[in-house]
XYZ file of C-alpha atoms in Angstrom:
100
model
C 9.213 -24.155 12.233
C 12.264 -23.244 10.216
C 12.656 -19.724 8.841
C 12.878 -19.667 5.081
C 15.086 -17.192 3.279
C 13.133 -15.208 0.678
C 14.210 -15.311 -2.969
C 14.573 -12.074 -4.937
C 12.080 -12.250 -7.825
C 14.443 -10.184 -9.982
C 17.827 -11.951 -9.747
C 16.441 -15.172 -8.196
C 19.178 -15.194 -5.516
C 18.353 -15.663 -1.817
C 17.895 -12.530 0.311
C 19.614 -13.292 3.627
C 18.636 -11.163 6.647
C 21.942 -9.223 6.502
C 21.555 -8.293 2.802
C 20.468 -4.773 1.849
C 16.868 -5.166 0.736
C 13.714 -3.184 0.051
C 10.137 -3.511 -1.120
C 9.384 -2.749 -4.776
C 5.875 -1.662 -5.767
C 5.094 -3.562 -8.973
C 2.972 -0.594 -10.064
C 4.608 2.640 -8.859
C 2.726 4.459 -6.108
C 2.648 7.606 -8.249
C 0.927 5.636 -11.018
C -1.855 4.130 -8.896
C 0.075 1.390 -7.148
C -0.379 2.638 -3.572
C -1.704 -0.346 -1.646
C -0.947 -2.602 -4.609
C 1.338 -5.638 -4.731
C 4.921 -5.320 -3.533
C 7.855 -7.720 -3.744
C 10.924 -7.996 -1.524
C 14.071 -7.471 -3.608
C 17.789 -6.887 -3.075
C 18.494 -3.166 -2.784
C 20.938 -3.397 -5.713
C 18.180 -4.944 -7.878
C 15.725 -2.237 -6.809
C 18.240 0.491 -7.632
C 18.844 -1.014 -11.077
C 15.113 -1.190 -11.834
C 14.680 2.521 -11.101
C 17.906 3.492 -12.913
C 16.640 1.677 -16.014
C 12.917 2.397 -16.233
C 10.668 5.406 -15.697
C 7.622 5.255 -13.437
C 5.419 5.315 -16.552
C 7.309 2.387 -18.127
C 7.071 0.431 -14.884
C 3.321 1.010 -14.676
C 2.628 0.365 -18.354
C 4.901 -2.541 -19.344
C 7.128 -3.732 -16.519
C 4.748 -4.406 -13.614
C 5.659 -8.076 -13.065
C 8.937 -9.716 -12.066
C 8.832 -11.706 -15.335
C 8.553 -8.534 -17.443
C 11.378 -6.895 -15.487
C 13.647 -9.927 -15.976
C 12.913 -9.846 -19.733
C 14.071 -6.227 -20.176
C 17.407 -6.253 -22.062
C 19.404 -4.022 -19.682
C 17.950 -5.702 -16.594
C 18.681 -9.153 -18.069
C 22.339 -8.136 -18.534
C 22.443 -6.786 -14.969
C 20.899 -10.009 -13.623
C 23.462 -12.159 -15.465
C 26.209 -10.035 -13.877
C 24.796 -9.854 -10.320
C 23.994 -13.587 -10.154
C 27.772 -14.210 -10.038
C 27.995 -12.212 -6.797
C 27.136 -13.406 -3.290
C 23.560 -12.723 -2.079
C 24.796 -9.981 0.287
C 26.713 -8.134 -2.476
C 25.897 -4.440 -2.860
C 27.504 -1.627 -4.817
C 26.529 1.747 -6.143
C 24.291 1.710 -9.186
C 25.466 3.697 -12.229
C 23.460 6.802 -13.018
C 20.411 6.593 -15.236
C 21.535 5.691 -18.758
C 18.416 6.773 -20.594
C 16.362 9.873 -21.137
C 13.246 10.429 -19.069
C 10.022 9.892 -20.993
């Protein structure tokens, strides 16, 4: 059986074994998501999600990969990161919004 490379549900690029990666709780653990669904994502995508959205926003409106991809700032990030190789990683800019 051949190993398949997972696809990041945020940027839709492959996640090779040597890429920085992490699990994202679709509903934050602090908002009732402990034990809930998780998705494997690139670390850079995960960082961008949490730099863009609060835990409350993630729980309330952005608890699916489709909703995350539709967010304006995340959509711009995805368009940018898709031009990079699947193993690309860089620091994520600080949070650009106020906490709610």
